Structures are given as structure tokens and as C-alpha cells.
Amino acid sequence: MDFISWKDIEFKDGFWGLRQDVLANATADAIYNRFDETGRIRAMNLNWKEGDPCRPHVFWDSDVAKWMEGTAYLLYHRPDPELSDKLEKIIDAIEKGQTEDGYFNSAIMTLVPEKRFKDRTNHELYTAGHLMEAAVAHYEATGQERFLKIMEHFADCIEKAFVTEKTASFKTPGHQEIELALLRMYHATNNPRYLELSAHFVRQRGLDPNDRVFSVPNGTPPAYPPCDNQLYYNDTYAQDDAPAHQLEKAGGHAVRAMYFYTAMAGVALETHDEDLFNACRRLWNDSTGRKMYVTGGVSAERYGEAIGTEYVLPLELSYAETCASVAMANFSKAMFCLEPDGKYMDMIELEMYNGALAGLSLDGKGFFYDNALMCRPRVTDFFKGIHATPLYPPYERQELFECSCCPPNIYRFIAAIGQYFYSTDGHRLFVHQYANSSASVAWGSGKITLEQKTEYPWDGDIAVTLHGKQSFPGEIALRIPGWCSSADIRVNHQPVPYSMKNGYAYICRRWQDNDLIQLHLAMPVTKLFSNPNVTETAGKCALRRGPIIYCLEGIDQPEYDIFDMCLPDSYNDFSLTTMTIAGQKVTAIGGVAMVSDPEAFSGPLYTTSLPHRRPAPMRAVPYYCWANRGVNDMTVWIQHNG
Ligand code: FUB
Ligand code: ZN
């Protein structure tokens, strides 16, 4: 299965074109400037001195690297010499600072060079992985090998320390990421040693008890191996509790887990490891089938930033880290390569329009690290101190976090969103995602161009025009999303025969230049209900239209309390309106909810009779758009049946 590269698909306008314009016009600078002000960019020059402000941190390089990766993607379709100069200057710094034997980590080199690969909690392999991903992106975008070579040298250094000479004091990364990055290095260079090193880290994890530095047996941090970081959790925290092949349940720190599972799936594919593939299947099914928010949010447990327990999905204290949603999209892509099933692409779509996308404000300058599913600003103070790290208000996106992993992650995700749209498998061409776009696809013996014209995700009509030199036989597989119960497919305005399998409609024929595929996906507003095990959402429903999950915001119903609003079971008479939020057009859902009489609010705290209820207008907006109009109540789950 070959996915079409992010660079072979262009979004000039439409939903993703607009978002990529915002990245280019606002986000690229917003992230860079915050990273510059806080010393992250300067730290790459390795000239921080004791007494200077902005002491380097062990994982700052990863923040900068994700910015570099996103910028490399962005510059390909939206050239900007000034931005490109900033990117190249950071590569200069890394080139200059890299040790002769290939190592680079700005904090370790500046503060404690003697600690190189001595403390598993120090994130060195995590930052290395992100730098490698940035180098691959830079190479793909520019064709220049400079940065890639620097990172090949680093990969060789890591191979020596962990495999050939075994000088490192631990066996596997304290935070996964290098495994999936090495797979990308392997694909970019064709050097099988990077695949072997990736597979080594995947297979070694969970085997050596000495690597379990996050354990707290009887509440005492382990004396050996020495670990001077403040974060102790348990064996599950960093997926150390069992070897990869034996992992039964998704658990532990969500971003670590998702990065690891992505690499496991990649290694399973490359090495034809059926057992590893089965483990990935279990982990994907567990994380999406029992531990996921309706928005695609992956992590529910604040302590340890963890995936959490099955069916425990708190709404107001949800964790749902933006990075984990981005990572879930990549895990799903890796799973699709193992088994072409539309459920994986449905999951990517869920993250694209909801769980991950909510991490970025519409103006492109503000970010959520954790993503709430319900927010009552008036009671936020009540929860202060519950988060293990400083609590940021859940109702207001920030420009920067002390631990600022999420902003550059959502940035690189949107900049390379084209990578999720098409893939080919021999004579078969998969169309996974829908958006206004133009793509150039190597298929069969030649190249074709695919033009998509659509108002998706606001409208379910999609027109795909094929352009190719001659007629070409083959099968086009169109994803019919899991949320869609009625689809209509035509070619050149005529109904065509197709077969349905695992979420795809397969059309087999001899295709001609200018052939037009017309897909109509019915998009009624639907109510979603949760499994009764999820007590937080009992008696509630969420609204979905097409791929978009909706929410209620206080600003749209100023006369009512959104937490009091209740949709009767029989009510399904929703309407659609176009509205503008922060200058962007979105489709809102209108309806009628039942609300308590005003007297009930000023009445006694408890009474023996239910408050009298009356109908009131209700408006729901896309979840990803929330918190763009000031401080505001918000809920995804709406009372139902009252
Ligand atoms: O530890 C590095 C990153 O910071 C993780 O991936 C995030 O969850 C946050 O803890
Ligand atoms: Zn993050």
C-alpha cells in the first residue's frame, strides 16, 4: 500500500486550503515567535550559560523540530523566503553543534554533556526522533540531503550506543518516537539499518526490568537505574509492562502509547510479523472501542496524561491531549497499511475535523493542550490543582505552554493533511478523504491528476475528475464513511455497478481522461448515544452531522443554560444555517430544546417536583470552533429525553 505523499496534493481553497492559509499567515510565526521568546530557538546554538534566562529543557528540541517539520511541509506549496531562512538557520545550528560522532540534544549538551544516554527519563531519543522526522520532511520538500545526512549521522550514533557498543545506560526510549522516525528514515534513505534499529527498539521494550524507571514499587522510586527526573508513575506509564507482542490493553501515557503503537504497526508491516499486527489490532480496538471520547480524544486520565480505564470518560476533566489525537491519526494510517479497512480512515477523519482540529484556534494563534468536552468557566477554579502540571483554563486557547508539545504538533498535522487522502495498491486507487483539492497520483504505469470539487465537510456532494493521458483500467475505491447510511455513486452522471467491502465502494472499469465520479453522501443530523458503561454521558446525546461533532456554546443561547437544555427523544427536526465564527463560515445546527422555567433557577435548592419545562431555540456549532468567541460555557453532550 503506497500513500500519496503530502506534497502531491494541493489545497488551494476549501476547508483545508483555508486552514493551510491560516497556518502560513499566522501559525508559523506565532509558534516560532513564542519559541524564540522562551529561548527554545536560541538553545539550538548551544551557547546558553549559567545565569542566562531561559534554561534549556531536555525536550525543547522536539518542539523546535515539530515546527521545522510543519514549516518544511508548508513552504512546499506556499513559498516564503523569510520563513525558509528561519528554518535553514536552525539546520545550520544543528549542523554546527552536532558532535563528531553524530549526537545532538541542546539541553544535554549545554547542561550535562556527561549524561548523554545515561538517564532514560531524559527524552533524548524522543527529541532525536522528532529531529529525524523534520529532516525527512525537509528532504521530501526540498530534495536537499543536508539535514537528512545530519540525522543519518545521529541515527548511526544511536545505533552504536544502543546496539553495537551498548554504551547507553538504558535499553529503550523513556518516551517513544524514535521508532516511528527511524521507519521514516528507512523509507527516505532505503537504508535497512534504520528499519532494524526501529524494530530493535520495538522488540526490546518491556523485556529488561532495569528499564522500568517509571515504576514506584511500594511508593519508593527505584534506586537503580539512577533516575533524577521528577516523574514516577508505573510500568504501564511508558508501556514497559509487557513486550509489545503481548500488550493486551491500551494504556499509560497516551502520546507515548500512540507513537509506540504506530511504530509497532509499521514494524509489523515491514517484517511481516503477524503476532505484532495482532497486538496492534487489540490496542487499536481497545483504545477506540472503550477508551475514546466521541470527538476522537484519546486520553481520559489526567494523572500520567494517560489513556485511562475502559468506559471512564470524564467530560469536564477530560485530558484528551491534542498530540494524542494527532498520533491516533498516524496509528490508524499505519493500521490501514496492514488491513485496508475504512474504520481506520473514519478514525483519521474524526481526528481531522474534531479531536485534533479543536487544538487550534480559528485565527491560528491559540492552542489547546488538553481538550475539554464540557466547560463551565464559573466552576473552573473549583478544579484547580487537579492537573499534574500547571492548570491552563480549559476555556481559552493559549499561545504557549510550559510544555508546548501540542502547538507544533497540530501545525505539522494540518500542514501535511494531504498525506491521508489517497493511496494505491497495485491496480487499485483508494480515495480516503474528501476536500477541495488537486492531486497528482502515480497509478499503474503512469500519472493521473485527481481534482476534487466539494463543499465537504459542510455538504456531502463530491465531484472527482480524473485526468490522464490515455485510458487506464483499474479499480477506484471510494470510502463511504461509517457515519453515512446512504450514498449515491455515479460516473459521468450515470449510476455504475460497484461492490462494497470494509467501508469502500469499489468501482472497476477502464477509466478515461476527464471521467467524472460523483459521490453523494447523505448527511442528516444524527443523535449519538454512549454505551451505558459510560456513566458520565448517561441520559445525554451528542449531535453529529457528516464528520463533524457539534457542541452547544453559551454565547449562542444567552437566555438559557446550556446544561439545562434537553432534547426530547422524539425530536429530530433539526435545521441547518450558515453562520460566521471568527470570520469563517460554518454550518450550524438549529433545533428546539426543552428548558426549565426561569422560576426554577431562583427557587429552592431541592424540591419534590420536577421544574416545568418549555420549548426554546437551540443552536449547536462544530466542536472544533468552540472557544473562539470569548469565555463561554460549552458542552458536547446534551441532556436527552427530559
Ligand atoms: O513529554 C513530552 C511531551 O510532553 C509528551 O508527549 C506530552 O504528553 C507532554 O507530556
Ligand atoms: Zn502535546
XYZ file of C-alpha atoms and ligand atoms in Angstrom:
653
model
C 0.000 0.000 0.000
C 1.527 3.333 -1.035
C 0.090 6.516 0.392
C 0.294 9.542 -1.868
C 2.751 11.993 -0.365
C 1.519 15.149 1.359
C 3.371 17.092 -1.321
C 1.447 15.627 -4.251
C -1.837 17.096 -3.104
C -2.588 20.780 -3.053
C -5.362 22.607 -1.225
C -5.728 25.998 -2.812
C -9.098 26.753 -1.274
C -11.907 24.933 0.504
C -11.748 23.677 4.076
C -8.093 22.629 4.204
C -6.880 25.338 1.839
C -8.224 27.918 4.273
C -6.639 26.147 7.216
C -3.267 25.927 5.500
C -3.510 29.635 4.599
C -4.055 30.378 8.288
C -1.009 28.268 9.143
C 1.089 30.216 6.635
C -0.274 33.640 7.580
C -0.421 33.248 11.352
C 0.539 29.936 12.947
C 4.055 29.578 11.544
C 5.124 32.912 13.046
C 3.011 32.576 16.188
C 4.739 29.342 17.189
C 8.198 30.478 16.078
C 7.951 33.765 17.987
C 6.838 32.102 21.215
C 9.640 29.542 20.866
C 12.075 32.360 20.183
C 10.953 34.417 23.189
C 11.252 31.437 25.511
C 14.764 30.544 24.356
C 13.861 27.339 22.546
C 15.261 28.502 19.205
C 18.396 30.068 20.741
C 19.077 26.905 22.715
C 19.853 25.122 19.446
C 23.024 27.257 19.212
C 24.317 25.549 22.364
C 25.561 28.807 23.850
C 23.322 29.120 26.921
C 25.370 29.958 30.038
C 24.550 29.532 33.745
C 22.795 32.740 34.860
C 21.216 33.395 31.437
C 17.415 33.430 31.305
C 15.503 30.551 29.675
C 17.403 27.492 30.881
C 17.224 24.803 28.149
C 14.944 21.852 28.752
C 15.521 18.241 27.717
C 12.656 18.112 25.256
C 12.765 21.608 23.796
C 14.435 20.286 20.634
C 11.271 18.311 19.928
C 9.155 21.494 19.996
C 11.505 23.181 17.557
C 11.738 20.045 15.394
C 7.958 19.790 15.009
C 7.887 23.447 13.991
C 10.645 22.705 11.451
C 8.740 19.714 10.103
C 5.488 21.651 9.711
C 7.328 24.551 8.118
C 9.019 22.282 5.568
C 5.578 20.975 4.511
C 4.043 24.414 4.409
C 6.812 26.031 2.364
C 6.454 23.488 -0.422
C 3.089 24.828 -1.569
C 3.365 28.278 -0.012
C 6.935 29.533 -0.526
C 8.106 32.252 1.874
C 11.811 33.196 1.794
C 11.783 34.701 5.292
C 10.259 31.606 6.835
C 12.587 29.393 4.855
C 15.544 31.386 6.154
C 14.449 30.784 9.754
C 14.224 27.068 9.065
C 17.628 26.875 7.376
C 19.271 28.815 10.229
C 18.131 26.190 12.717
C 19.541 23.462 10.473
C 22.822 25.446 10.389
C 22.852 25.452 14.207
C 22.261 21.712 14.418
C 24.934 21.047 11.804
C 27.411 23.206 13.682
C 26.538 21.821 17.105
C 26.360 18.112 16.303
C 29.223 16.203 17.911
C 31.732 14.470 15.742
C 30.096 11.153 16.451
C 26.652 12.444 15.491
C 24.896 13.307 18.793
C 22.608 16.289 19.283
C 20.397 17.395 22.175
C 20.689 21.068 23.026
C 19.833 20.727 26.732
C 22.030 17.727 27.452
C 24.949 19.192 25.506
C 24.636 22.569 27.189
C 23.881 21.491 30.734
C 25.084 17.948 31.395
C 27.106 16.537 28.475
C 28.350 13.722 30.697
C 24.758 12.472 30.985
C 24.444 11.524 27.343
C 22.232 8.406 27.186
C 22.534 7.906 30.948
C 19.014 8.681 32.152
C 16.054 7.069 30.411
C 13.723 9.861 31.510
C 15.724 12.482 29.611
C 13.809 12.300 26.307
C 16.991 12.165 24.147
C 15.604 9.532 21.787
C 12.291 11.369 21.649
C 13.929 14.629 20.558
C 16.164 12.694 18.158
C 13.069 11.138 16.588
C 11.375 14.478 16.074
C 14.537 15.927 14.527
C 14.650 12.940 12.170
C 11.011 13.448 11.165
C 11.826 17.102 10.456
C 14.832 16.068 8.379
C 12.761 13.637 6.317
C 10.129 16.336 5.733
C 12.833 18.811 4.715
C 14.355 16.292 2.323
C 10.967 15.438 0.798
C 10.112 19.110 0.407
C 13.411 20.426 -0.928
C 15.230 17.404 -2.320
C 18.301 18.625 -0.381
C 20.103 15.999 1.643
C 21.963 18.211 4.135
C 19.586 17.879 7.114
C 18.862 14.238 6.316
C 22.589 13.432 6.350
C 22.972 15.166 9.728
C 20.222 12.964 11.091
C 21.628 9.830 9.465
C 24.788 10.567 11.402
C 22.693 10.883 14.579
C 20.924 7.600 13.830
C 24.304 5.915 13.412
C 25.372 7.339 16.779
C 22.238 5.925 18.398
C 22.771 2.540 16.774
C 26.279 2.435 18.262
C 25.170 3.454 21.751
C 22.203 1.082 21.909
C 23.136 -1.862 19.691
C 26.738 -2.147 18.588
C 28.695 -0.815 21.552
C 25.903 -0.729 24.124
C 27.312 2.264 25.982
C 23.877 3.623 26.887
C 22.629 3.089 30.454
C 19.169 2.042 29.337
C 17.760 -0.099 26.553
C 14.704 1.639 25.181
C 13.485 5.228 24.962
C 11.723 6.677 28.010
C 9.383 8.390 25.536
C 8.762 6.596 22.262
C 9.041 8.419 18.944
C 12.451 7.342 17.607
C 10.911 4.028 16.479
C 8.458 5.629 14.064
C 11.009 8.252 13.000
C 13.512 5.539 12.094
C 10.875 3.959 9.875
C 10.544 7.283 8.085
C 14.343 7.482 7.811
C 14.316 3.989 6.333
C 11.766 4.970 3.710
C 13.641 8.170 2.858
C 17.095 6.558 2.584
C 16.341 2.886 1.832
C 18.944 2.040 4.460
C 17.732 -1.220 6.079
C 19.750 -0.490 9.240
C 17.162 2.104 10.239
C 14.384 -0.437 9.927
C 16.432 -2.867 12.015
C 17.078 -0.228 14.669
C 13.397 0.674 14.794
C 12.438 -2.998 15.100
C 15.108 -3.387 17.779
C 13.581 -0.661 19.951
C 10.060 -2.013 19.395
C 11.021 -5.592 20.267
C 13.323 -4.744 23.160
C 10.735 -2.721 25.081
C 9.255 -4.429 28.119
C 11.993 -7.078 28.279
C 14.518 -5.610 30.711
C 13.251 -4.908 34.255
C 16.081 -2.388 34.709
C 14.478 -0.205 32.075
C 11.369 0.244 34.204
C 12.380 3.581 35.690
C 8.845 4.875 35.940
C 7.849 2.224 38.478
C 7.174 3.085 42.071
C 7.298 -0.222 43.953
C 5.674 0.415 47.308
C 5.845 4.114 46.673
C 9.653 4.266 46.542
C 11.378 5.405 43.351
C 13.857 2.752 42.221
C 17.478 3.215 43.294
C 18.700 1.543 40.159
C 18.972 2.556 37.466
C 19.580 6.093 38.724
C 16.737 8.352 37.748
C 16.769 12.002 38.693
C 13.596 13.137 36.984
C 10.524 14.073 38.968
C 8.006 11.945 37.147
C 7.330 8.483 38.507
C 4.293 6.529 37.617
C 4.227 2.782 36.967
C 5.216 0.174 34.422
C 2.247 0.935 32.232
C 3.104 4.624 32.064
C 5.729 4.119 29.347
C 4.313 0.819 28.049
C 7.030 -1.120 29.898
C 4.615 -3.611 31.457
C 4.964 -6.268 28.723
C 6.792 -6.840 25.453
C 4.999 -5.262 22.508
C 3.699 -8.582 21.176
C 1.970 -9.311 24.460
C 0.340 -5.946 25.134
C -3.336 -6.663 25.690
C -4.783 -3.281 26.612
C -4.101 0.242 25.510
C -2.721 2.088 28.495
C -0.275 4.508 30.034
C 0.872 7.902 28.811
C -1.250 8.458 25.716
C 1.271 10.113 23.417
C 3.949 7.559 24.270
C 1.425 4.803 23.616
C 0.166 6.128 20.293
C 3.685 6.794 18.982
C 4.680 3.304 20.031
C 1.645 1.577 18.521
C 2.257 3.458 15.252
C 5.800 2.120 15.136
C 4.632 -1.373 16.116
C 2.252 -1.373 13.159
C 5.000 -0.088 10.852
C 7.439 -2.756 12.005
C 4.733 -5.437 11.731
C 4.176 -4.384 8.123
C 7.826 -4.251 7.133
C 8.799 -7.511 8.842
C 5.557 -9.446 8.152
C 5.111 -10.021 11.867
C 1.575 -11.355 12.257
C 1.742 -11.502 16.079
C 2.791 -7.887 16.295
C -0.023 -6.987 13.919
C -2.496 -8.805 16.166
C -1.201 -6.857 19.163
C -1.738 -3.614 17.215
C -5.271 -4.707 16.389
C -6.029 -5.332 20.071
C -4.584 -1.968 21.063
C -6.426 -0.063 18.338
C -9.717 -1.782 19.184
C -9.280 -1.160 22.906
C -8.329 2.495 22.586
C -11.066 3.361 20.087
C -13.767 0.963 21.294
C -13.656 1.520 25.043
C -11.445 4.482 25.875
C -12.129 7.207 23.355
C -14.165 10.392 23.505
C -16.840 10.906 20.866
C -14.618 13.660 19.447
C -11.667 11.288 18.985
C -9.965 12.480 22.198
C -7.657 9.652 23.278
C -6.590 10.232 26.852
C -9.044 10.493 29.739
C -6.785 10.306 32.773
C -5.022 13.484 33.867
C -2.543 11.862 36.200
C 0.169 10.488 33.960
C -1.518 12.040 30.892
C -2.828 8.556 30.373
C -5.296 6.670 28.195
C -7.198 5.628 31.283
C -9.653 2.917 32.185
C -12.295 1.478 29.904
C -15.511 3.494 29.820
C -14.228 6.141 32.252
C -14.543 9.287 30.170
C -14.950 12.375 32.354
C -16.195 15.358 30.401
C -15.153 18.440 32.305
C -11.843 16.988 33.412
C -11.140 15.194 30.167
C -7.479 15.142 29.251
C -7.689 14.383 25.506
C -4.284 15.798 24.620
C -4.064 17.282 21.125
C -0.801 15.382 20.488
C -2.542 12.089 21.262
C -5.248 12.795 18.665
C -2.636 13.625 16.034
C -0.833 10.416 16.952
C -4.032 8.363 16.765
C -4.460 9.529 13.156
C -0.987 8.215 12.363
C -1.574 4.946 14.205
C -4.740 4.492 12.130
C -2.886 5.200 8.896
C -0.295 2.575 9.818
C -3.113 0.114 10.580
C -4.720 0.749 7.208
C -1.469 -0.324 5.544
C -1.822 -3.643 7.368
C -5.518 -4.137 6.627
C -7.399 -1.830 4.285
C -10.496 -1.187 6.333
C -12.452 2.068 6.210
C -12.720 2.190 10.010
C -9.124 3.384 10.139
C -9.782 6.195 7.717
C -13.014 7.058 9.559
C -10.849 7.473 12.640
C -8.448 9.772 10.820
C -11.428 11.803 9.655
C -12.746 12.016 13.217
C -9.411 13.458 14.332
C -9.102 15.769 11.312
C -12.389 17.539 11.979
C -12.740 17.172 15.723
C -10.298 15.782 18.287
C -7.108 17.145 16.743
C -8.529 20.207 14.979
C -10.029 21.622 18.196
C -6.423 22.080 19.336
C -6.037 25.154 17.106
C -7.968 28.423 17.277
C -9.598 29.699 14.100
C -7.158 32.615 13.926
C -4.303 30.110 14.059
C -2.566 31.603 17.076
C -4.082 29.836 20.077
C -3.858 26.192 21.144
C -5.424 23.662 23.437
C -3.148 21.133 25.079
C -5.947 19.229 26.772
C -9.398 19.335 25.221
C -12.480 19.587 27.416
C -15.805 18.100 26.339
C -17.700 20.259 28.763
C -16.737 23.577 30.238
C -18.248 25.755 32.932
C -15.830 28.645 33.423
C -17.651 29.585 36.627
C -16.578 26.355 38.300
C -13.108 26.044 36.815
C -11.489 27.383 39.975
C -13.047 24.505 41.855
C -10.852 22.094 39.924
C -7.588 23.987 40.206
C -4.735 21.797 41.320
C -6.153 18.570 39.943
C -3.918 18.604 36.862
C -0.420 17.241 37.462
C 1.070 20.152 35.512
C 0.069 23.847 35.789
C -3.602 24.165 35.006
C -4.461 26.237 31.980
C -8.037 27.384 31.754
C -9.938 24.790 29.710
C -11.997 27.531 28.042
C -9.229 29.572 26.486
C -6.597 28.507 23.995
C -3.051 29.566 24.896
C -0.255 30.809 22.679
C 2.294 28.707 24.528
C 2.519 26.135 27.295
C 5.416 25.473 29.558
C 5.385 22.019 27.989
C 4.459 23.156 24.472
C 4.335 19.906 22.527
C 0.815 20.349 21.131
C 1.072 23.627 19.168
C 3.725 22.428 16.709
C 2.062 19.011 16.523
C -1.281 20.314 15.263
C 0.713 22.661 12.997
C 2.611 19.833 11.277
C -0.567 17.706 11.167
C -2.553 20.289 9.200
C 0.425 21.256 7.040
C 0.718 17.626 5.880
C -3.005 16.778 5.908
C -2.784 15.659 2.259
C -0.948 12.504 3.365
C -4.271 10.957 4.454
C -6.165 11.416 1.173
C -5.118 8.763 -1.350
C -3.243 5.509 -1.581
C -2.594 2.952 -4.301
C -2.257 -0.780 -4.103
C -1.371 -2.206 -7.495
C -4.237 -1.547 -9.878
C -6.379 -0.142 -7.036
C -6.641 3.515 -6.113
C -8.156 4.397 -2.742
C -9.856 7.728 -2.178
C -9.909 8.089 1.603
C -10.749 11.699 2.334
C -12.796 14.371 0.655
C -11.953 18.061 0.235
C -11.423 20.647 -2.475
C -8.019 19.688 -3.787
C -5.879 18.679 -6.697
C -3.611 15.644 -6.528
C -1.052 14.039 -8.734
C -1.046 10.288 -8.323
C 1.279 7.605 -9.707
C -1.120 4.825 -10.627
C -0.481 1.813 -12.814
C 2.036 2.734 -15.467
C 1.555 6.482 -15.409
C 0.496 9.589 -13.511
C -3.014 10.889 -13.227
C -4.440 14.041 -11.739
C -7.433 13.935 -9.414
C -9.423 17.115 -8.940
C -11.917 17.132 -6.080
C -14.615 19.797 -6.035
C -16.780 19.853 -2.958
C -18.061 21.902 -0.052
C -17.202 18.994 2.244
C -17.445 18.724 5.254
C -20.489 21.021 5.068
C -22.040 19.244 2.109
C -21.931 15.604 1.005
C -21.673 16.188 -2.766
C -18.220 15.397 -4.054
C -17.078 15.546 -7.682
C -13.793 13.874 -8.555
C -12.444 14.428 -12.074
C -9.678 12.215 -13.407
C -7.124 13.458 -15.886
C -4.734 11.030 -17.542
C -3.027 10.683 -20.888
C -4.820 7.580 -22.063
C -7.475 5.224 -20.912
C -6.363 3.103 -17.999
C -8.002 0.053 -16.453
C -8.218 -0.109 -12.705
C -10.334 -0.104 -9.584
C -11.173 3.037 -7.657
C -12.207 2.509 -4.050
C -14.205 5.357 -2.533
C -14.521 5.471 1.247
C -18.130 5.531 2.355
C -17.747 6.895 5.879
C -19.132 4.854 8.758
C -21.391 7.787 9.700
C -23.103 7.712 6.289
C -26.089 5.426 5.863
C -26.960 6.365 2.298
C -24.569 7.053 -0.558
C -25.097 7.535 -4.271
C -22.313 6.951 -6.782
C -22.281 7.899 -10.436
C -19.661 8.094 -13.150
C -20.252 10.700 -15.863
C -23.789 11.199 -14.451
C -24.717 7.503 -14.829
C -25.210 5.020 -11.976
C -22.420 2.427 -12.065
C -22.030 -1.036 -10.582
C -19.805 -1.219 -7.537
C -19.132 -3.633 -4.725
C -18.918 -2.671 -1.062
C -16.197 -4.079 1.180
C -14.938 -2.842 4.545
C -16.234 0.682 4.131
C -15.168 1.186 0.494
C -17.183 1.196 -2.720
C -15.022 -0.478 -5.391
C -15.640 0.605 -8.989
C -13.776 -1.358 -11.610
C -13.632 -0.105 -15.231
C -11.459 1.357 -17.928
C -11.069 4.988 -16.914
C -10.744 7.792 -19.468
C -9.350 11.295 -19.355
C -11.987 13.662 -17.885
C -14.058 10.934 -16.272
C -16.195 12.428 -13.534
C -17.019 10.497 -10.361
C -19.964 11.939 -8.462
C -20.416 10.852 -4.911
C -23.298 11.922 -2.726
C -23.026 11.163 0.970
C -26.273 11.828 2.843
C -25.523 13.986 5.882
C -28.536 14.209 8.158
C -28.071 15.493 11.697
C -27.902 12.464 13.975
C -28.012 11.985 17.709
C -25.298 9.803 19.192
C -25.681 7.924 22.458
C -22.946 6.343 24.510
C -22.535 2.802 25.750
C -24.332 2.538 29.132
C -20.982 1.796 30.782
C -20.056 5.437 30.285
C -21.814 6.912 33.289
C -20.707 10.489 32.522
C -22.858 10.577 29.407
C -25.850 8.589 30.652
C -29.109 10.241 29.587
C -27.306 12.501 27.124
C -26.813 12.699 23.384
C -24.237 14.291 21.128
C -25.021 15.770 17.725
C -23.146 14.772 14.611
C -23.518 15.828 11.014
C -21.235 14.238 8.473
C -17.779 14.011 10.003
C -18.401 16.892 12.411
C -19.269 16.570 16.083
C -21.207 19.541 17.423
C -21.409 21.278 20.770
C -23.523 23.911 22.479
C -21.891 27.178 23.474
C -23.451 29.613 25.901
C -22.939 32.552 23.549
C -25.441 31.081 21.062
C -28.240 30.772 23.618
C -27.698 33.703 26.014
C -31.143 33.384 27.608
C -30.750 29.760 28.599
C -28.407 27.486 30.482
C -26.927 25.005 28.011
C -26.606 22.363 30.734
C -30.340 22.606 31.388
C -31.263 22.226 27.709
C -32.787 18.889 26.923
C -33.620 17.242 23.594
C -36.764 15.083 23.697
C -36.433 11.558 22.387
C -38.940 12.184 19.619
C -37.260 15.388 18.463
C -35.305 15.155 15.240
C -36.458 18.209 13.368
C -33.073 19.882 13.124
C -32.352 22.685 10.693
C -29.110 23.960 9.206
C -27.849 27.519 8.994
C -24.630 29.054 7.787
C -23.004 31.326 10.325
C -19.647 33.021 10.697
C -17.351 32.332 13.620
C -14.150 34.374 13.801
C -14.550 35.261 10.134
C -15.007 31.660 8.982
C -18.207 30.208 7.549
C -19.510 27.115 9.264
C -22.741 25.149 9.208
C -24.615 25.373 12.499
C -27.451 23.123 13.627
C -30.697 24.681 14.793
C -33.307 22.925 16.899
C -35.756 23.209 19.755
C -34.788 22.047 23.223
C -36.825 21.913 26.403
C -35.665 24.275 29.152
C -36.710 24.818 32.766
C -38.891 27.798 33.605
C -36.850 30.761 34.897
C -38.544 30.486 38.343
C -36.879 27.111 38.891
C -33.472 28.785 38.877
C -34.380 31.164 41.690
C -36.356 28.519 43.592
C -35.203 26.238 46.411
C -32.101 24.090 46.053
C -34.187 20.902 46.228
C -37.886 20.381 45.631
C -40.253 17.445 45.365
C -41.415 18.281 41.857
C -39.630 18.490 38.545
C -39.355 22.027 37.170
C -41.850 22.893 34.497
C -40.238 22.879 31.053
C -40.952 24.764 27.862
C -39.531 24.765 24.343
C -36.662 27.095 23.480
C -34.497 27.607 20.385
C -31.172 25.821 20.443
C -28.105 26.218 18.256
C -25.141 23.836 18.032
C -21.802 24.693 16.428
C -18.913 22.472 15.317
C -16.890 21.368 18.332
C -13.612 22.399 16.727
C -14.913 26.003 16.585
C -15.616 26.335 20.288
C -13.764 28.879 22.436
C -13.260 31.299 19.570
C -15.760 33.871 20.832
C -14.624 34.633 24.348
C -15.051 32.816 27.635
C -18.045 30.626 27.354
C -19.973 27.612 28.659
C -19.671 24.590 26.367
C -20.979 21.053 26.228
C -20.719 18.295 23.635
C -23.182 16.062 25.473
C -26.728 17.403 25.716
C -29.404 16.188 28.106
C -31.807 13.904 26.379
C -35.349 12.676 26.792
C -36.372 15.037 29.594
O 6.976 14.517 27.374
C 6.931 15.128 26.095
C 5.531 15.511 25.748
O 5.042 16.447 26.700
C 4.531 14.394 25.772
O 4.400 13.719 24.601
C 3.293 15.098 26.165
O 2.282 14.259 26.615
C 3.783 16.044 27.202
O 3.962 15.386 28.412
Zn 1.069 17.606 23.353
